[in-house]
Short mmCIF file of C-alpha atoms in Angstrom, two decimals:
data_model
loop_
_atom_site.label_atom_id
_atom_site.label_comp_id
_atom_site.label_asym_id
_atom_site.label_seq_id
_atom_site.Cartn_x
_atom_site.Cartn_y
_atom_site.Cartn_z
CA MET A 11 -95.05 -57.47 171.86
CA PRO A 12 -97.42 -54.32 170.74
CA SER A 13 -94.88 -51.57 172.80
CA PHE A 14 -98.17 -50.28 174.83
CA LEU A 15 -98.51 -53.97 176.58
CA LYS A 16 -94.63 -54.22 176.81
CA LYS A 17 -94.86 -50.92 178.66
CA LEU A 18 -97.75 -52.24 180.78
CA SER A 19 -95.83 -55.28 181.62
CA ARG A 20 -92.77 -53.23 182.73
CA ARG A 21 -94.99 -51.30 185.31
CA LEU A 22 -96.52 -54.58 186.50
CA ARG A 23 -93.16 -56.14 187.09
CA HIS A 24 -91.25 -52.95 188.31
CA PRO A 25 -91.44 -53.71 192.44
CA PHE A 26 -90.11 -57.42 191.63
CA ASN A 27 -87.66 -55.71 189.82
CA SER A 28 -86.94 -53.34 191.98
CA ARG A 29 -86.03 -55.57 194.69
CA TYR A 30 -83.53 -57.58 192.97
CA ALA A 31 -81.87 -54.45 192.26
CA PHE A 32 -81.48 -53.04 195.08
CA ALA A 33 -80.32 -56.90 196.12
CA ARG A 34 -77.34 -56.98 193.80
CA LEU A 35 -76.31 -53.46 194.92
CA ARG A 36 -76.37 -54.15 198.30
CA ALA A 37 -74.02 -57.82 197.26
CA TYR A 38 -71.69 -55.06 195.30
CA HIS A 39 -71.36 -53.13 197.61
CA THR A 40 -70.47 -55.29 200.42
CA GLN A 41 -66.45 -55.21 199.47
CA PRO A 42 -64.22 -53.29 198.27
CA ARG A 43 -63.82 -53.49 194.41
CA SER A 44 -61.07 -54.04 191.55
CA LEU A 45 -61.70 -51.25 188.95
CA GLU A 46 -61.38 -55.18 187.00
CA GLN A 47 -64.41 -56.31 189.00
CA VAL A 48 -66.11 -53.53 188.65
CA VAL A 49 -66.18 -53.50 184.92
CA ASP A 50 -67.40 -57.54 185.19
CA TRP A 51 -70.35 -56.19 187.75
CA ALA A 52 -71.38 -53.68 184.45
CA MET A 53 -70.99 -56.46 182.29
CA ASN A 54 -72.94 -58.84 184.75
CA PHE A 55 -75.26 -56.66 186.68
CA GLY A 56 -78.56 -57.91 185.11
CA GLY A 57 -82.08 -57.39 185.89
CA GLY A 58 -85.31 -56.80 184.58
CA GLY A 59 -87.70 -53.97 183.27
CA TYR A 60 -86.31 -50.37 183.87
CA MET A 61 -83.74 -51.93 186.10
CA ARG A 62 -82.07 -53.78 184.26
CA VAL A 63 -78.58 -52.84 184.48
CA LYS A 64 -75.56 -53.43 181.86
CA THR A 65 -73.34 -52.29 179.24
CA MET A 66 -73.07 -53.38 175.37
CA GLN A 67 -68.89 -52.70 175.19
CA LYS A 68 -66.09 -55.66 174.78
CA PRO A 69 -65.15 -56.67 177.72
CA ALA A 70 -61.18 -54.97 177.32
CA GLU A 71 -61.92 -52.61 175.13
CA ILE A 72 -64.01 -50.81 178.09
CA THR A 73 -61.54 -52.04 180.99
CA ALA A 74 -58.62 -50.73 179.17
CA LEU A 75 -61.10 -47.56 179.22
CA ALA A 76 -61.23 -48.09 182.63
CA GLN A 77 -57.93 -47.89 183.36
CA ALA A 78 -56.96 -44.47 181.47
CA VAL A 79 -60.05 -42.87 183.18
CA GLN A 80 -58.62 -43.98 186.38
CA ALA A 81 -55.22 -42.61 185.41
CA LEU A 82 -56.63 -39.35 185.24
CA GLN A 83 -57.89 -39.95 188.90
CA PRO A 84 -61.06 -37.47 187.90
CA ARG A 85 -63.26 -35.34 189.82
CA LEU A 86 -66.04 -35.19 187.56
CA ILE A 87 -67.18 -37.33 184.71
CA LEU A 88 -69.73 -36.87 181.79
CA GLU A 89 -71.50 -39.32 180.07
CA ILE A 90 -74.36 -38.90 176.59
CA GLY A 91 -76.19 -41.70 176.61
CA THR A 92 -76.89 -43.51 179.68
CA ALA A 93 -78.10 -46.32 178.12
CA SER A 94 -79.40 -49.74 180.61
CA GLY A 95 -76.40 -47.71 183.27
CA GLY A 96 -73.61 -50.40 183.01
CA THR A 97 -71.33 -47.66 182.21
CA ALA A 98 -72.29 -44.88 185.01
CA LEU A 99 -71.60 -47.75 187.26
CA ILE A 100 -67.76 -47.98 186.39
CA TRP A 101 -68.11 -43.87 185.81
CA SER A 102 -69.64 -43.52 189.16
CA TYR A 103 -66.73 -46.39 190.97
CA LEU A 104 -64.00 -43.29 189.59
CA ALA A 105 -66.09 -40.13 189.81
CA SER A 106 -64.45 -38.68 192.98
CA GLU A 107 -67.04 -36.02 192.98
CA ALA A 108 -69.93 -35.99 190.69
CA LEU A 109 -70.91 -38.19 187.75
CA ILE A 110 -73.80 -36.45 185.17
CA SER A 111 -75.68 -39.34 183.13
CA CYS A 112 -77.40 -38.11 180.16
CA ASP A 113 -79.94 -39.79 177.99
CA ILE A 114 -82.88 -39.13 175.59
CA LYS A 115 -85.35 -41.12 177.89
CA ASP A 116 -87.12 -40.44 180.73
CA MET A 117 -84.59 -41.89 184.24
CA THR A 118 -86.84 -41.35 185.91
CA PRO A 119 -88.01 -45.09 186.93
CA GLN A 120 -84.10 -45.89 187.45
CA ARG A 121 -83.13 -42.94 189.41
CA PRO A 122 -82.90 -44.28 192.95
CA LEU A 123 -81.04 -47.28 191.74
CA PHE A 124 -78.12 -45.25 189.96
CA SER A 125 -78.18 -42.33 192.36
CA ARG A 126 -76.78 -45.12 195.06
CA PHE A 127 -74.15 -46.94 192.31
CA PRO A 128 -71.03 -45.00 194.00
CA PRO A 129 -69.34 -47.29 196.82
CA PRO A 130 -69.48 -46.93 200.40
CA GLY A 131 -67.69 -43.77 201.91
CA SER A 132 -67.46 -42.49 198.14
CA GLN A 133 -68.42 -38.90 197.32
CA CYS A 134 -69.44 -39.64 194.44
CA GLN A 135 -72.46 -37.04 193.40
CA VAL A 136 -74.21 -39.12 190.62
CA SER A 137 -76.73 -37.04 188.64
CA LEU A 138 -79.49 -38.14 186.09
CA LEU A 139 -80.39 -35.87 182.85
CA SER A 140 -83.37 -36.89 180.50
CA GLY A 141 -83.51 -34.77 177.59
CA ASN A 142 -82.39 -34.19 173.73
CA SER A 143 -78.22 -33.51 174.14
CA HIS A 144 -78.59 -31.52 170.77
CA GLU A 145 -81.29 -28.74 172.21
CA PRO A 146 -79.66 -25.60 173.88
CA GLY A 147 -81.49 -26.27 176.99
CA PHE A 148 -80.57 -29.16 177.34
CA ARG A 149 -77.04 -27.89 176.85
CA ALA A 150 -77.87 -25.42 180.25
CA GLN A 151 -79.27 -28.07 182.30
CA VAL A 152 -76.04 -29.60 182.19
CA GLU A 153 -73.59 -26.67 182.29
CA ALA A 154 -75.80 -26.01 185.47
CA VAL A 155 -75.16 -29.14 187.32
CA LEU A 156 -71.70 -28.54 186.25
CA ASP A 157 -71.21 -24.95 188.14
CA GLY A 158 -68.48 -24.22 186.15
CA ARG A 159 -66.38 -27.07 187.27
CA PRO A 160 -64.37 -28.60 184.76
CA VAL A 161 -64.76 -31.91 183.20
CA ASP A 162 -61.81 -34.40 183.92
CA PHE A 163 -63.62 -37.17 181.20
CA LEU A 164 -66.24 -37.12 178.72
CA PHE A 165 -68.18 -40.17 177.15
CA ILE A 166 -70.05 -40.07 174.05
CA ASP A 167 -71.69 -43.07 173.30
CA GLY A 168 -75.58 -41.30 172.47
CA ASP A 169 -76.28 -40.27 169.08
CA HIS A 170 -74.38 -42.96 167.27
CA THR A 171 -75.62 -40.77 163.46
CA GLU A 172 -72.62 -38.37 162.34
CA ALA A 173 -74.52 -35.37 162.35
CA GLY A 174 -75.68 -36.29 165.96
CA VAL A 175 -71.79 -37.62 167.59
CA THR A 176 -70.48 -34.22 165.62
CA ALA A 177 -72.95 -32.65 167.81
CA ASP A 178 -72.74 -33.78 170.38
CA TYR A 179 -68.22 -33.45 170.47
CA ARG A 180 -69.05 -29.68 169.23
CA ASP A 181 -71.46 -28.57 172.15
CA TYR A 182 -69.87 -30.72 175.29
CA LYS A 183 -65.95 -30.84 174.45
CA HIS A 184 -65.40 -27.10 175.45
CA LEU A 185 -66.13 -28.47 179.03
CA VAL A 186 -63.26 -31.21 179.31
CA ARG A 187 -60.61 -29.69 181.15
CA PRO A 188 -56.29 -29.66 179.22
CA GLY A 189 -55.32 -32.81 179.70
CA GLY A 190 -58.50 -34.16 179.94
CA LEU A 191 -59.90 -36.72 177.82
CA ILE A 192 -63.20 -37.24 175.00
CA ALA A 193 -63.74 -41.18 175.03
CA PHE A 194 -66.42 -42.05 171.10
CA HIS A 195 -67.77 -45.68 171.27
CA ASP A 196 -68.76 -47.40 168.18
CA ILE A 197 -65.37 -46.55 166.05
CA CYS A 198 -64.61 -49.65 164.30
CA GLU A 199 -65.17 -49.32 160.97
CA LYS A 200 -67.19 -52.19 160.15
CA GLN A 201 -70.87 -51.27 161.63
CA PRO A 202 -73.56 -53.63 161.85
CA LEU A 203 -76.20 -50.66 161.30
CA ALA A 204 -76.24 -48.27 158.51
CA SER A 205 -77.22 -45.44 161.58
CA ASN A 206 -73.85 -46.09 163.47
CA GLN A 207 -71.39 -43.38 161.61
CA VAL A 208 -68.90 -42.55 164.55
CA GLN A 209 -65.92 -43.90 162.67
CA TYR A 210 -66.47 -41.19 160.40
CA LEU A 211 -66.21 -38.26 162.82
CA TRP A 212 -63.35 -40.55 164.35
CA ARG A 213 -61.67 -40.60 160.98
CA ARG A 214 -61.48 -36.36 161.49
CA LEU A 215 -60.19 -36.29 164.47
CA LYS A 216 -57.58 -38.72 164.45
CA PRO A 217 -54.82 -36.09 163.02
CA LEU A 218 -55.76 -33.26 165.25
CA ALA A 219 -54.62 -34.60 168.56
CA GLU A 220 -53.14 -37.18 170.46
CA VAL A 221 -55.47 -40.34 170.38
CA GLU A 222 -55.82 -43.36 170.97
CA GLU A 223 -57.83 -46.63 170.12
CA PHE A 224 -58.88 -49.72 171.92
CA ILE A 225 -60.02 -52.30 169.35
CA HIS A 226 -60.19 -55.86 170.61
CA ASP A 227 -60.51 -57.01 167.41
CA PRO A 228 -59.46 -55.39 164.19
CA GLN A 229 -61.43 -57.44 162.20
CA GLN A 230 -64.38 -57.10 164.27
CA SER A 231 -68.13 -56.00 163.65
CA GLY A 232 -68.95 -53.25 165.41
CA PHE A 233 -67.44 -51.50 169.06
CA GLY A 234 -63.84 -50.06 169.35
CA ILE A 235 -63.03 -47.25 171.48
CA GLY A 236 -61.16 -44.13 170.56
CA ILE A 237 -59.93 -41.53 173.24
CA LEU A 238 -59.44 -38.47 172.23
CA ARG A 239 -56.64 -36.20 174.83
CA VAL A 240 -57.65 -33.00 175.23
CA PRO A 241 -54.49 -29.86 174.77
CA ASP A 242 -53.63 -27.19 176.39
CA GLU A 243 -55.72 -24.81 173.68
CA GLY A 244 -58.51 -27.29 174.23
CA ALA A 245 -60.24 -29.84 172.23
CA PRO A 246 -60.01 -29.63 168.30
CA ASP A 247 -62.63 -27.42 166.61
CA LEU A 248 -63.65 -29.70 163.08
#
């Protein structure tokens, strides 16, 4: 389908998709959820068009990461790469104060839904920022929302080229507090797309700090999550 027809179809179906998505969210909020249940919802929330919520993750890998983040008792989480909001659903469950989720695409249609992701009673405020994470003006927006507050967990899952993921690491690592975590998605050596190059940065980082890998199957193509624990002197330079 040509792109303009696809966009038109999304606009025409948006009211229906929006009603469905909010009904799903109300169902999600009907009772307290365990972390494992939240991950399952992130994998299977469903929906269509702009309001589709999903996460392109291996369940075992994202669950292991979420458990590591939960152990931090995070107040503030920063995500580079919102995509369809599945991981934002998880992070909004874990962050007690704020989630800042960033994506290069316009997040205006999703904002009313995603801003209501935190469970009832949570003080977490969800900020969706749209723009190029590599541009100085966008970095200034992120820092303005942070207002000097340290990040407990940074999830980098945006630009997957070696230059792009390296730039995101260099530009945002200083925001993460000592003892906090920085995680990267798609670290497996075997990747289905030539443009998936996160593994090259991951190789360089592994000798520089305490790291851990969550890989469901060593022979798998794609996926894999690597986490780096920020030392007292800050995240390592490259």
